[in-house]
GROMACS .gro file of C-alpha atoms in nm:
model
  499
    1MET     CA    1   2.742  -1.904  -1.394
    2PHE     CA    2   2.650  -1.790  -1.046
    3PRO     CA    3   2.277  -1.803  -0.972
    4GLU     CA    4   2.082  -1.489  -0.904
    5LEU     CA    5   1.939  -1.514  -0.551
    6ILE     CA    6   1.614  -1.373  -0.414
    7PHE     CA    7   1.571  -1.316  -0.041
    8GLY     CA    8   1.226  -1.225   0.087
    9VAL     CA    9   1.202  -1.078   0.438
   10VAL     CA   10   0.888  -1.130   0.647
   11GLY     CA   11   0.828  -0.943   0.968
   12ALA     CA   12   0.539  -0.794   1.161
   13ILE     CA   13   0.512  -0.416   1.176
   14GLY     CA   14   0.734  -0.277   1.453
   15THR     CA   15   1.008  -0.534   1.386
   16ASP     CA   16   1.342  -0.377   1.300
   17LEU     CA   17   1.381  -0.529   0.953
   18ALA     CA   18   1.661  -0.283   0.870
   19GLN     CA   19   1.882  -0.490   1.102
   20VAL     CA   20   1.794  -0.804   0.909
   21GLU     CA   21   1.866  -0.635   0.576
   22ASP     CA   22   2.202  -0.498   0.694
   23ALA     CA   23   2.312  -0.833   0.838
   24LEU     CA   24   2.214  -1.010   0.516
   25LYS     CA   25   2.399  -0.757   0.300
   26ASN     CA   26   2.718  -0.807   0.501
   27ALA     CA   27   2.688  -1.186   0.502
   28LEU     CA   28   2.636  -1.194   0.125
   29ALA     CA   29   2.933  -0.963   0.075
   30SER     CA   30   3.153  -1.217   0.253
   31VAL     CA   31   3.076  -1.469  -0.026
   32GLY     CA   32   3.119  -1.210  -0.300
   33TYR     CA   33   2.754  -1.131  -0.366
   34ILE     CA   34   2.621  -0.780  -0.420
   35ALA     CA   35   2.294  -0.720  -0.235
   36VAL     CA   36   2.026  -0.509  -0.402
   37PRO     CA   37   1.750  -0.404  -0.159
   38ILE     CA   38   1.397  -0.345  -0.289
   39LYS     CA   39   1.125  -0.188  -0.071
   40LEU     CA   40   0.799  -0.342  -0.185
   41SER     CA   41   0.572  -0.058  -0.071
   42ASP     CA   42   0.785   0.194  -0.261
   43LEU     CA   43   0.713   0.011  -0.587
   44MET     CA   44   0.357   0.140  -0.574
   45ARG     CA   45   0.488   0.496  -0.616
   46ASP     CA   46   0.564   0.419  -0.983
   47LEU     CA   47   0.199   0.342  -1.052
   48ASN     CA   48  -0.067   0.586  -1.168
   49ALA     CA   49  -0.277   0.780  -0.919
   50PRO     CA   50  -0.446   0.702  -0.686
   51TRP     CA   51  -0.233   0.393  -0.619
   52SER     CA   52   0.082   0.599  -0.574
   53GLU     CA   53  -0.076   0.865  -0.353
   54PHE     CA   54   0.043   0.784  -0.004
   55PRO     CA   55   0.289   0.984   0.208
   56GLU     CA   56   0.662   0.933   0.264
   57ARG     CA   57   0.788   0.709   0.542
   58ASP     CA   58   0.844   0.992   0.790
   59HIS     CA   59   0.480   1.108   0.766
   60PRO     CA   60   0.255   1.035   1.070
   61GLU     CA   61  -0.004   0.856   0.854
   62TYR     CA   62   0.240   0.661   0.637
   63TYR     CA   63   0.160   0.316   0.776
   64GLU     CA   64  -0.219   0.343   0.748
   65GLN     CA   65  -0.215   0.494   0.401
   66ALA     CA   66   0.048   0.256   0.263
   67MET     CA   67  -0.158  -0.038   0.393
   68ASP     CA   68  -0.471   0.112   0.239
   69ALA     CA   69  -0.296   0.155  -0.098
   70GLY     CA   70  -0.176  -0.205  -0.098
   71ASN     CA   71  -0.520  -0.335  -0.002
   72ARG     CA   72  -0.691  -0.135  -0.278
   73LEU     CA   73  -0.439  -0.255  -0.535
   74ARG     CA   74  -0.484  -0.619  -0.440
   75GLU     CA   75  -0.861  -0.585  -0.447
   76LYS     CA   76  -0.862  -0.398  -0.780
   77LEU     CA   77  -0.661  -0.675  -0.946
   78GLN     CA   78  -0.817  -0.956  -0.739
   79ASP     CA   79  -0.461  -1.070  -0.676
   80ASN     CA   80  -0.295  -1.098  -0.335
   81SER     CA   81   0.048  -1.152  -0.493
   82VAL     CA   82   0.053  -0.816  -0.675
   83LEU     CA   83   0.339  -0.661  -0.473
   84ALA     CA   84   0.556  -0.964  -0.544
   85ARG     CA   85   0.477  -0.923  -0.914
   86LEU     CA   86   0.581  -0.558  -0.894
   87ALA     CA   87   0.905  -0.675  -0.732
   88ILE     CA   88   0.968  -0.925  -1.012
   89ALA     CA   89   0.918  -0.651  -1.272
   90SER     CA   90   1.158  -0.430  -1.075
   91ILE     CA   91   1.419  -0.708  -1.070
   92ARG     CA   92   1.393  -0.736  -1.449
   93ARG     CA   93   1.440  -0.359  -1.496
   94ARG     CA   94   1.740  -0.347  -1.262
   95ARG     CA   95   1.901  -0.643  -1.433
   96ASP     CA   96   1.850  -0.496  -1.780
   97LYS     CA   97   1.997  -0.166  -1.667
   98ALA     CA   98   2.306  -0.340  -1.525
   99GLY     CA   99   2.375  -0.512  -1.857
  100PRO     CA  100   2.505  -0.866  -1.925
  101ASP     CA  101   2.509  -1.072  -1.606
  102GLU     CA  102   2.771  -1.336  -1.688
  103GLY     CA  103   2.985  -1.379  -1.379
  104ARG     CA  104   2.783  -1.132  -1.173
  105LYS     CA  105   2.691  -1.235  -0.820
  106VAL     CA  106   2.368  -1.056  -0.735
  107ALA     CA  107   2.110  -1.108  -0.462
  108TYR     CA  108   1.786  -0.912  -0.433
  109ILE     CA  109   1.647  -0.845  -0.085
  110LEU     CA  110   1.270  -0.786  -0.088
  111ASN     CA  111   1.156  -0.597   0.220
  112SER     CA  112   0.895  -0.689   0.321
  113LEU     CA  113   0.646  -0.962   0.230
  114LYS     CA  114   0.304  -0.957   0.396
  115ARG     CA  115   0.102  -1.225   0.218
  116LEU     CA  116   0.161  -1.596   0.169
  117GLU     CA  117   0.056  -1.549  -0.196
  118GLU     CA  118   0.358  -1.323  -0.246
  119ILE     CA  119   0.588  -1.601  -0.128
  120ASP     CA  120   0.413  -1.855  -0.351
  121CYS     CA  121   0.451  -1.623  -0.651
  122LEU     CA  122   0.824  -1.574  -0.599
  123ARG     CA  123   0.884  -1.946  -0.555
  124GLU     CA  124   0.679  -2.023  -0.866
  125ILE     CA  125   0.891  -1.790  -1.082
  126TYR     CA  126   1.240  -1.831  -0.933
  127GLY     CA  127   1.214  -2.175  -0.776
  128PRO     CA  128   1.511  -2.290  -0.567
  129SER     CA  129   1.687  -1.951  -0.576
  130VAL     CA  130   1.424  -1.797  -0.344
  131PHE     CA  131   1.487  -1.792   0.031
  132ILE     CA  132   1.248  -1.650   0.288
  133ILE     CA  133   1.371  -1.506   0.618
  134SER     CA  134   1.112  -1.446   0.890
  135ALA     CA  135   1.214  -1.207   1.167
  136TYR     CA  136   1.059  -1.225   1.512
  137SER     CA  137   1.023  -0.949   1.768
  138ALA     CA  138   0.811  -0.982   2.083
  139ARG     CA  139   0.482  -0.795   2.064
  140ALA     CA  140   0.565  -0.570   2.360
  141ALA     CA  141   0.891  -0.464   2.194
  142ARG     CA  142   0.711  -0.396   1.866
  143VAL     CA  143   0.448  -0.183   2.037
  144SER     CA  144   0.714   0.023   2.213
  145ARG     CA  145   0.923   0.069   1.900
  146LEU     CA  146   0.625   0.159   1.682
  147ALA     CA  147   0.482   0.399   1.942
  148THR     CA  148   0.818   0.575   1.959
  149GLN     CA  149   0.828   0.607   1.580
  150LEU     CA  150   0.476   0.749   1.570
  151ALA     CA  151   0.561   1.000   1.843
  152GLU     CA  152   0.878   1.113   1.668
  153ARG     CA  153   0.684   1.175   1.347
  154GLN     CA  154   0.462   1.410   1.544
  155HIS     CA  155   0.769   1.568   1.711
  156ASP     CA  156   0.634   1.444   2.044
  157ASN     CA  157   0.852   1.312   2.325
  158GLN     CA  158   0.565   1.123   2.495
  159SER     CA  159   0.543   0.789   2.315
  160THR     CA  160   0.292   0.644   2.564
  161ALA     CA  161   0.016   0.847   2.399
  162TYR     CA  162   0.070   0.649   2.078
  163ARG     CA  163   0.064   0.298   2.218
  164GLY     CA  164  -0.305   0.252   2.137
  165LYS     CA  165  -0.247   0.344   1.775
  166ALA     CA  166   0.057   0.116   1.762
  167GLU     CA  167  -0.151  -0.173   1.899
  168GLY     CA  168  -0.413  -0.114   1.631
  169LEU     CA  169  -0.157  -0.113   1.350
  170ILE     CA  170   0.001  -0.433   1.482
  171THR     CA  171  -0.336  -0.610   1.503
  172ARG     CA  172  -0.421  -0.499   1.149
  173ASP     CA  173  -0.084  -0.612   1.016
  174GLU     CA  174  -0.114  -0.961   1.166
  175ASN     CA  175  -0.437  -1.070   1.005
  176GLU     CA  176  -0.665  -0.807   0.858
  177LYS     CA  177  -1.033  -0.896   0.818
  178SER     CA  178  -1.036  -0.800   0.450
  179PRO     CA  179  -0.948  -1.088   0.214
  180TYR     CA  180  -0.709  -0.845   0.044
  181GLY     CA  181  -0.559  -0.703   0.361
  182GLN     CA  182  -0.240  -0.753   0.558
  183GLY     CA  183  -0.166  -1.115   0.652
  184VAL     CA  184   0.180  -1.148   0.802
  185ARG     CA  185   0.062  -1.415   1.048
  186LYS     CA  186   0.011  -1.667   0.766
  187ALA     CA  187   0.324  -1.563   0.576
  188TYR     CA  188   0.559  -1.589   0.875
  189PRO     CA  189   0.567  -1.972   0.912
  190LEU     CA  190   0.670  -2.024   0.546
  191ALA     CA  191   1.032  -1.921   0.602
  192ASP     CA  192   1.355  -2.103   0.529
  193LEU     CA  193   1.522  -1.924   0.818
  194PHE     CA  194   1.378  -1.782   1.140
  195VAL     CA  195   1.569  -1.509   1.324
  196ARG     CA  196   1.507  -1.293   1.629
  197THR     CA  197   1.588  -0.922   1.634
  198SER     CA  198   1.621  -0.866   2.012
  199SER     CA  199   1.999  -0.907   1.993
  200VAL     CA  200   2.198  -0.766   1.702
  201ALA     CA  201   2.485  -1.004   1.775
  202SER     CA  202   2.272  -1.321   1.769
  203LEU     CA  203   2.075  -1.196   1.467
  204THR     CA  204   2.397  -1.136   1.276
  205ALA     CA  205   2.536  -1.476   1.377
  206SER     CA  206   2.215  -1.652   1.263
  207ILE     CA  207   2.221  -1.490   0.920
  208GLU     CA  208   2.596  -1.540   0.871
  209ARG     CA  209   2.557  -1.909   0.957
  210PHE     CA  210   2.264  -1.945   0.717
  211VAL     CA  211   2.459  -1.787   0.430
  212ASP     CA  212   2.765  -2.002   0.502
  213ILE     CA  213   2.553  -2.319   0.493
  214LEU     CA  214   2.375  -2.201   0.178
  215PHE     CA  215   2.716  -2.152   0.017
  216GLY     CA  216   2.836  -2.501   0.098
  217ASP     CA  217   2.994  -2.496   0.443
  218VAL     CA  218   2.950  -2.866   0.529
  219TRP     CA  219   3.106  -2.827   0.872
  220LYS     CA  220   2.807  -2.647   1.018
  221THR     CA  221   2.566  -2.902   1.161
  222PRO     CA  222   2.215  -2.872   1.312
  223THR     CA  223   2.158  -2.710   1.649
  224ARG     CA  224   1.952  -2.887   1.915
  225ASP     CA  225   1.657  -2.665   1.832
  226GLU     CA  226   1.684  -2.728   1.458
  227GLN     CA  227   1.692  -3.104   1.505
  228GLY     CA  228   1.411  -3.098   1.762
  229MET     CA  229   1.188  -2.891   1.534
  230ALA     CA  230   1.271  -3.115   1.237
  231PHE     CA  231   1.140  -3.414   1.435
  232ALA     CA  232   0.826  -3.219   1.525
  233ALA     CA  233   0.767  -3.125   1.161
  234LEU     CA  234   0.813  -3.485   1.047
  235ALA     CA  235   0.566  -3.600   1.311
  236SER     CA  236   0.308  -3.352   1.182
  237PHE     CA  237   0.298  -3.516   0.840
  238ARG     CA  238   0.125  -3.820   0.990
  239SER     CA  239  -0.184  -3.623   1.089
  240ALA     CA  240  -0.501  -3.663   0.881
  241SER     CA  241  -0.680  -3.383   1.067
  242PRO     CA  242  -0.927  -3.188   0.848
  243ALA     CA  243  -0.815  -2.864   1.018
  244ARG     CA  244  -0.436  -2.857   1.040
  245GLN     CA  245  -0.130  -3.076   1.082
  246VAL     CA  246   0.061  -3.024   1.406
  247GLY     CA  247   0.367  -3.210   1.528
  248ALA     CA  248   0.553  -3.218   1.860
  249ALA     CA  249   0.879  -3.364   1.983
  250ILE     CA  250   1.019  -3.382   2.337
  251THR     CA  251   1.394  -3.396   2.398
  252ASP     CA  252   1.618  -3.414   2.703
  253ASP     CA  253   1.903  -3.173   2.780
  254GLY     CA  254   2.135  -3.368   2.554
  255GLY     CA  255   1.903  -3.339   2.255
  256ARG     CA  256   1.796  -3.704   2.275
  257VAL     CA  257   1.440  -3.751   2.149
  258LEU     CA  258   1.213  -3.886   2.423
  259SER     CA  259   0.896  -3.895   2.217
  260ILE     CA  260   0.709  -3.744   1.925
  261GLY     CA  261   0.339  -3.682   1.869
  262THR     CA  262   0.085  -3.553   1.621
  263ASN     CA  263  -0.278  -3.444   1.630
  264GLU     CA  264  -0.467  -3.760   1.550
  265VAL     CA  265  -0.761  -3.962   1.683
  266ALA     CA  266  -0.695  -4.197   1.974
  267LYS     CA  267  -0.764  -4.565   1.915
  268PRO     CA  268  -0.888  -4.835   2.154
  269GLY     CA  269  -0.606  -5.005   2.338
  270GLY     CA  270  -0.383  -4.700   2.336
  271GLY     CA  271  -0.199  -4.483   2.089
  272GLN     CA  272  -0.343  -4.318   1.780
  273TYR     CA  273  -0.465  -4.448   1.448
  274TRP     CA  274  -0.213  -4.513   1.173
  275GLU     CA  275  -0.267  -4.549   0.801
  276GLY     CA  276  -0.362  -4.912   0.734
  277ASP     CA  277  -0.495  -4.989   1.084
  278THR     CA  278  -0.791  -5.226   1.104
  279GLY     CA  279  -1.104  -5.037   1.202
  280ASP     CA  280  -0.947  -4.702   1.110
  281GLY     CA  281  -1.156  -4.437   1.291
  282ARG     CA  282  -0.985  -4.117   1.185
  283ASP     CA  283  -1.205  -3.808   1.150
  284PHE     CA  284  -1.221  -3.795   0.772
  285LEU     CA  285  -1.367  -4.147   0.775
  286TYR     CA  286  -1.582  -4.098   1.085
  287GLU     CA  287  -1.746  -3.762   1.008
  288GLU     CA  288  -1.868  -3.585   0.694
  289TYR     CA  289  -1.789  -3.243   0.841
  290ASP     CA  290  -1.524  -3.086   1.059
  291THR     CA  291  -1.678  -3.154   1.400
  292SER     CA  292  -1.559  -2.822   1.543
  293ASP     CA  293  -1.726  -2.617   1.271
  294LYS     CA  294  -2.045  -2.820   1.299
  295MET     CA  295  -2.071  -2.795   1.679
  296ARG     CA  296  -1.988  -2.425   1.694
  297LEU     CA  297  -2.259  -2.352   1.438
  298ASN     CA  298  -2.501  -2.563   1.643
  299LEU     CA  299  -2.413  -2.361   1.955
  300LEU     CA  300  -2.465  -2.035   1.770
  301SER     CA  301  -2.796  -2.154   1.624
  302ASP     CA  302  -2.913  -2.253   1.971
  303VAL     CA  303  -2.836  -1.904   2.110
  304ILE     CA  304  -3.013  -1.735   1.817
  305ASP     CA  305  -3.320  -1.960   1.863
  306ARG     CA  306  -3.339  -1.875   2.233
  307LEU     CA  307  -3.306  -1.502   2.167
  308ARG     CA  308  -3.581  -1.533   1.907
  309LYS     CA  309  -3.813  -1.710   2.156
  310LEU     CA  310  -3.752  -1.431   2.408
  311ASN     CA  311  -3.847  -1.176   2.140
  312PHE     CA  312  -3.506  -1.014   2.169
  313LEU     CA  313  -3.462  -1.026   1.793
  314SER     CA  314  -3.643  -0.811   1.541
  315ASN     CA  315  -3.923  -0.967   1.337
  316ILE     CA  316  -3.725  -0.884   1.024
  317CYS     CA  317  -3.425  -1.083   1.147
  318PRO     CA  318  -3.338  -1.347   0.885
  319SER     CA  319  -3.382  -1.714   0.959
  320ASN     CA  320  -3.095  -1.916   1.100
  321THR     CA  321  -3.040  -2.071   0.759
  322GLN     CA  322  -2.998  -1.727   0.604
  323LEU     CA  323  -2.786  -1.592   0.890
  324LEU     CA  324  -2.548  -1.887   0.877
  325ASP     CA  325  -2.527  -1.921   0.499
  326PRO     CA  326  -2.149  -1.950   0.437
  327GLU     CA  327  -2.175  -1.698   0.150
  328SER     CA  328  -2.366  -1.433   0.348
  329GLU     CA  329  -2.218  -1.123   0.512
  330SER     CA  330  -2.389  -1.215   0.837
  331HIS     CA  331  -2.209  -1.549   0.846
  332LYS     CA  332  -1.873  -1.381   0.783
  333THR     CA  333  -1.940  -1.138   1.068
  334LEU     CA  334  -2.057  -1.408   1.308
  335ARG     CA  335  -1.752  -1.621   1.225
  336ASP     CA  336  -1.537  -1.346   1.374
  337ALA     CA  337  -1.713  -1.380   1.712
  338GLN     CA  338  -1.506  -1.508   2.005
  339LEU     CA  339  -1.726  -1.816   2.013
  340PHE     CA  340  -1.538  -1.940   1.707
  341ASP     CA  341  -1.206  -1.889   1.885
  342THR     CA  342  -1.291  -2.152   2.144
  343ILE     CA  343  -1.082  -2.467   2.151
  344ASP     CA  344  -1.182  -2.729   1.897
  345PHE     CA  345  -1.456  -2.989   1.952
  346ILE     CA  346  -1.252  -3.274   1.813
  347ARG     CA  347  -1.181  -3.639   1.876
  348ALA     CA  348  -0.813  -3.603   1.792
  349VAL     CA  349  -0.554  -3.592   2.069
  350HIS     CA  350  -0.341  -3.280   2.027
  351ALA     CA  351   0.020  -3.326   1.921
  352GLU     CA  352   0.161  -3.197   2.250
  353ALA     CA  353  -0.056  -3.433   2.456
  354SER     CA  354   0.032  -3.723   2.229
  355ALA     CA  355   0.402  -3.660   2.279
  356MET     CA  356   0.364  -3.628   2.658
  357PHE     CA  357   0.158  -3.948   2.689
  358SER     CA  358   0.415  -4.133   2.476
  359ALA     CA  359   0.703  -4.009   2.690
  360GLY     CA  360   0.542  -4.124   3.012
  361ILE     CA  361   0.678  -3.964   3.329
  362GLY     CA  362   1.027  -3.884   3.204
  363THR     CA  363   0.959  -3.529   3.085
  364ARG     CA  364   1.074  -3.324   3.384
  365GLY     CA  365   1.329  -3.064   3.272
  366SER     CA  366   1.283  -3.147   2.904
  367THR     CA  367   1.219  -2.928   2.598
  368MET     CA  368   0.914  -2.955   2.374
  369TYR     CA  369   0.926  -2.856   2.008
  370VAL     CA  370   0.589  -2.795   1.847
  371THR     CA  371   0.510  -2.665   1.501
  372THR     CA  372   0.218  -2.452   1.631
  373PHE     CA  373   0.191  -2.255   1.956
  374PRO     CA  374   0.016  -2.477   2.215
  375CYS     CA  375  -0.348  -2.423   2.305
  376HIS     CA  376  -0.435  -2.344   2.666
  377GLU     CA  377  -0.572  -2.695   2.719
  378CYS     CA  378  -0.237  -2.851   2.632
  379ALA     CA  379  -0.059  -2.582   2.835
  380ARG     CA  380  -0.190  -2.715   3.166
  381HIS     CA  381  -0.057  -3.061   3.080
  382ILE     CA  382   0.278  -2.906   2.985
  383VAL     CA  383   0.294  -2.734   3.323
  384ILE     CA  384   0.219  -3.049   3.524
  385SER     CA  385   0.459  -3.259   3.314
  386GLY     CA  386   0.762  -3.060   3.427
  387ILE     CA  387   0.867  -2.954   3.077
  388LYS     CA  388   1.084  -2.645   3.119
  389ARG     CA  389   1.088  -2.498   2.769
  390VAL     CA  390   0.855  -2.496   2.466
  391VAL     CA  391   0.975  -2.390   2.120
  392TYR     CA  392   0.718  -2.312   1.850
  393ILE     CA  393   0.699  -2.178   1.493
  394GLU     CA  394   0.342  -2.088   1.402
  395PRO     CA  395   0.132  -1.857   1.622
  396TYR     CA  396  -0.207  -1.979   1.740
  397PRO     CA  397  -0.441  -1.684   1.804
  398LYS     CA  398  -0.705  -1.897   1.980
  399SER     CA  399  -0.463  -1.987   2.259
  400LEU     CA  400  -0.517  -1.813   2.594
  401VAL     CA  401  -0.189  -1.930   2.747
  402SER     CA  402  -0.074  -1.576   2.832
  403GLU     CA  403  -0.403  -1.494   3.005
  404LEU     CA  404  -0.455  -1.820   3.196
  405PHE     CA  405  -0.103  -1.925   3.297
  406ARG     CA  406   0.074  -1.603   3.397
  407ASP     CA  407   0.202  -1.770   3.715
  408SER     CA  408   0.363  -2.067   3.542
  409ILE     CA  409   0.436  -1.978   3.176
  410SER     CA  410   0.639  -1.693   3.033
  411VAL     CA  411   0.563  -1.623   2.665
  412ASP     CA  412   0.837  -1.480   2.443
  413ALA     CA  413   1.034  -1.323   2.727
  414ASP     CA  414   1.402  -1.242   2.681
  415GLU     CA  415   1.488  -1.287   3.049
  416GLN     CA  416   1.651  -1.627   3.099
  417SER     CA  417   1.634  -1.593   3.479
  418ASP     CA  418   1.255  -1.634   3.479
  419GLN     CA  419   1.167  -1.954   3.667
  420ARG     CA  420   0.847  -2.007   3.472
  421ILE     CA  421   0.823  -2.237   3.168
  422GLN     CA  422   0.963  -2.052   2.867
  423PHE     CA  423   0.748  -2.047   2.552
  424VAL     CA  424   0.987  -1.913   2.288
  425PRO     CA  425   0.977  -1.870   1.908
  426PHE     CA  426   1.194  -2.102   1.702
  427VAL     CA  427   1.520  -1.956   1.572
  428GLY     CA  428   1.720  -2.139   1.309
  429ILE     CA  429   1.701  -2.316   0.976
  430ALA     CA  430   1.344  -2.425   0.906
  431PRO     CA  431   1.239  -2.792   0.885
  432ILE     CA  432   1.140  -2.749   0.518
  433VAL     CA  433   1.507  -2.706   0.417
  434TYR     CA  434   1.665  -2.911   0.700
  435GLY     CA  435   1.742  -3.214   0.484
  436HIS     CA  436   1.870  -3.011   0.191
  437PHE     CA  437   2.102  -2.794   0.400
  438PHE     CA  438   2.252  -3.065   0.619
  439LYS     CA  439   2.263  -3.378   0.402
  440LEU     CA  440   2.597  -3.468   0.247
  441THR     CA  441   2.599  -3.553  -0.124
  442PRO     CA  442   2.873  -3.650  -0.371
  443SER     CA  443   2.905  -3.281  -0.460
  444ARG     CA  444   2.914  -3.181  -0.092
  445SER     CA  445   3.189  -3.393   0.056
  446ARG     CA  446   3.392  -3.335   0.373
  447LYS     CA  447   3.712  -3.485   0.241
  448GLN     CA  448   3.915  -3.482  -0.075
  449LYS     CA  449   3.994  -3.785  -0.289
  450ASP     CA  450   4.323  -3.835  -0.106
  451GLY     CA  451   4.145  -3.838   0.229
  452LYS     CA  452   4.243  -3.487   0.337
  453ILE     CA  453   3.983  -3.274   0.513
  454GLN     CA  454   3.793  -3.050   0.271
  455LYS     CA  455   3.839  -2.691   0.380
  456TRP     CA  456   3.558  -2.444   0.315
  457SER     CA  457   3.639  -2.096   0.189
  458ALA     CA  458   3.387  -1.815   0.157
  459SER     CA  459   3.578  -1.661  -0.133
  460SER     CA  460   3.552  -1.977  -0.347
  461SER     CA  461   3.206  -2.087  -0.239
  462PHE     CA  462   2.904  -2.151  -0.461
  463PRO     CA  463   2.535  -2.154  -0.363
  464HIS     CA  464   2.398  -2.497  -0.284
  465LEU     CA  465   2.045  -2.502  -0.429
  466SER     CA  466   1.793  -2.783  -0.397
  467VAL     CA  467   1.789  -2.838  -0.775
  468PRO     CA  468   2.035  -2.725  -1.043
  469TYR     CA  469   1.993  -2.358  -1.125
  470SER     CA  470   1.874  -2.263  -1.471
  471ALA     CA  471   1.887  -1.892  -1.548
  472ARG     CA  472   1.706  -1.957  -1.875
  473THR     CA  473   1.413  -2.130  -1.703
  474ALA     CA  474   1.382  -1.848  -1.452
  475ARG     CA  475   1.399  -1.581  -1.724
  476VAL     CA  476   1.132  -1.755  -1.935
  477ALA     CA  477   0.894  -1.776  -1.638
  478GLU     CA  478   0.974  -1.419  -1.541
  479THR     CA  479   0.911  -1.285  -1.894
  480ALA     CA  480   0.579  -1.467  -1.930
  481MET     CA  481   0.455  -1.337  -1.595
  482ILE     CA  482   0.565  -0.978  -1.661
  483GLU     CA  483   0.398  -0.965  -2.003
  484VAL     CA  484   0.061  -1.076  -1.867
  485PHE     CA  485   0.093  -0.859  -1.554
  486THR     CA  486   0.192  -0.546  -1.747
  487GLN     CA  487  -0.104  -0.582  -1.982
  488LYS     CA  488  -0.336  -0.624  -1.685
  489LEU     CA  489  -0.201  -0.309  -1.516
  490ALA     CA  490  -0.248  -0.112  -1.838
  491LYS     CA  491  -0.599  -0.244  -1.895
  492GLU     CA  492  -0.705  -0.140  -1.544
  493GLY     CA  493  -0.541   0.202  -1.582
  494ILE     CA  494  -0.301   0.131  -1.298
  495ALA     CA  495   0.018   0.171  -1.504
  496ASN     CA  496   0.125   0.225  -1.862
  497GLU     CA  497   0.266  -0.075  -2.050
  498GLN     CA  498   0.608   0.088  -2.081
  499ASN     CA  499   0.628   0.103  -1.702
   0.00000   0.00000   0.00000
């Protein structure tokens, strides 16, 4: 029995996800799979009012009102995975309508996911048959495309007048302040495949290659970027940082690894602490709190105290303890201040610096792979080291690289003739599935028993999943989730149980 496949597409607003969907449909057709697209926002239209009351896609206010509807629904149910749950219920209805599925090759394309909880929900229900594709488009291109769309919906030929609105929608989509809002920034790094939409040809090639590998083509091997990023991801696992794990790898033009690094505390005599070292001084043993959080709060408290002494604050202003209570609204507001976007007050050496120190002076003309976009402190070391290209996965909003290094660093540019250091998003198969996709196993051999080369054929291919597929297990999990979810929708008056 062929497994049912679920593809979730992640992309920031303004990214042409229709291109991704079309390329995926065609690639799946080449291996005999029928693609069934599902628009997640449209699923809300089947709910009771007011959840379904937002305009059609060609309406000028569609984006704002669709976002508002999704936010209200998540908040009402206290569940950030609700749109994924609606998608799962839709998959069940479509399958039931199609009848018995023995021998059917079906893949559902969910367009688009905006919350990491949605991805977690899909993976919890369908396990190894879920694949996430994150699509990248440079911010400037997204602003232009979105502004043009907004202008066309107003029958206006002057798209420049809509750039401000486009910028606002893009900022909201990335990481909305509301705990139930849009959050594509955190969902994006969780992909199995990263693609870029600036070139239809390269986008199509990336997705075709991914599908071929998924369906057992053992003759496709890692690219330089895929191997470099895999080393960076492996390096990140060594970090015991309380904040985040970051890994970096530096390679030469031939793909040879020069060094790797992670964000970890430096130790006397050189290098960084390892598990089991005598006199281990890593942060979680050295401090009771995250030092950055503690010092930023101290800075803020100092400013408030000084303003209070100057009588610049009202007598009814709460005490510092009340203002900075983690559960208070004032604390949540103050945490959004730019002060908290400053670079960390930490003892750990950043992953990029660790890799550069380990490589010594042999980094001129090399490529750095880093799991998170470099901070502006590491950027100056990257510039002086002679590294020519930096590839990253996860954005880092605190970084001021674009503002501080316009003369020496080009961020996300498509022009290859630019002489500045290129900071570019990673494109390829993600480190989390690197081993599964490229490791040979007894069932994935390159030669037959008689020694002849094993030829791969799309028409006779079968999906290579990380664990054996069990339709029964998936259906049981799906049924249990839908029963509870449907009852909850009915209880809250959001939908009738028969829906």
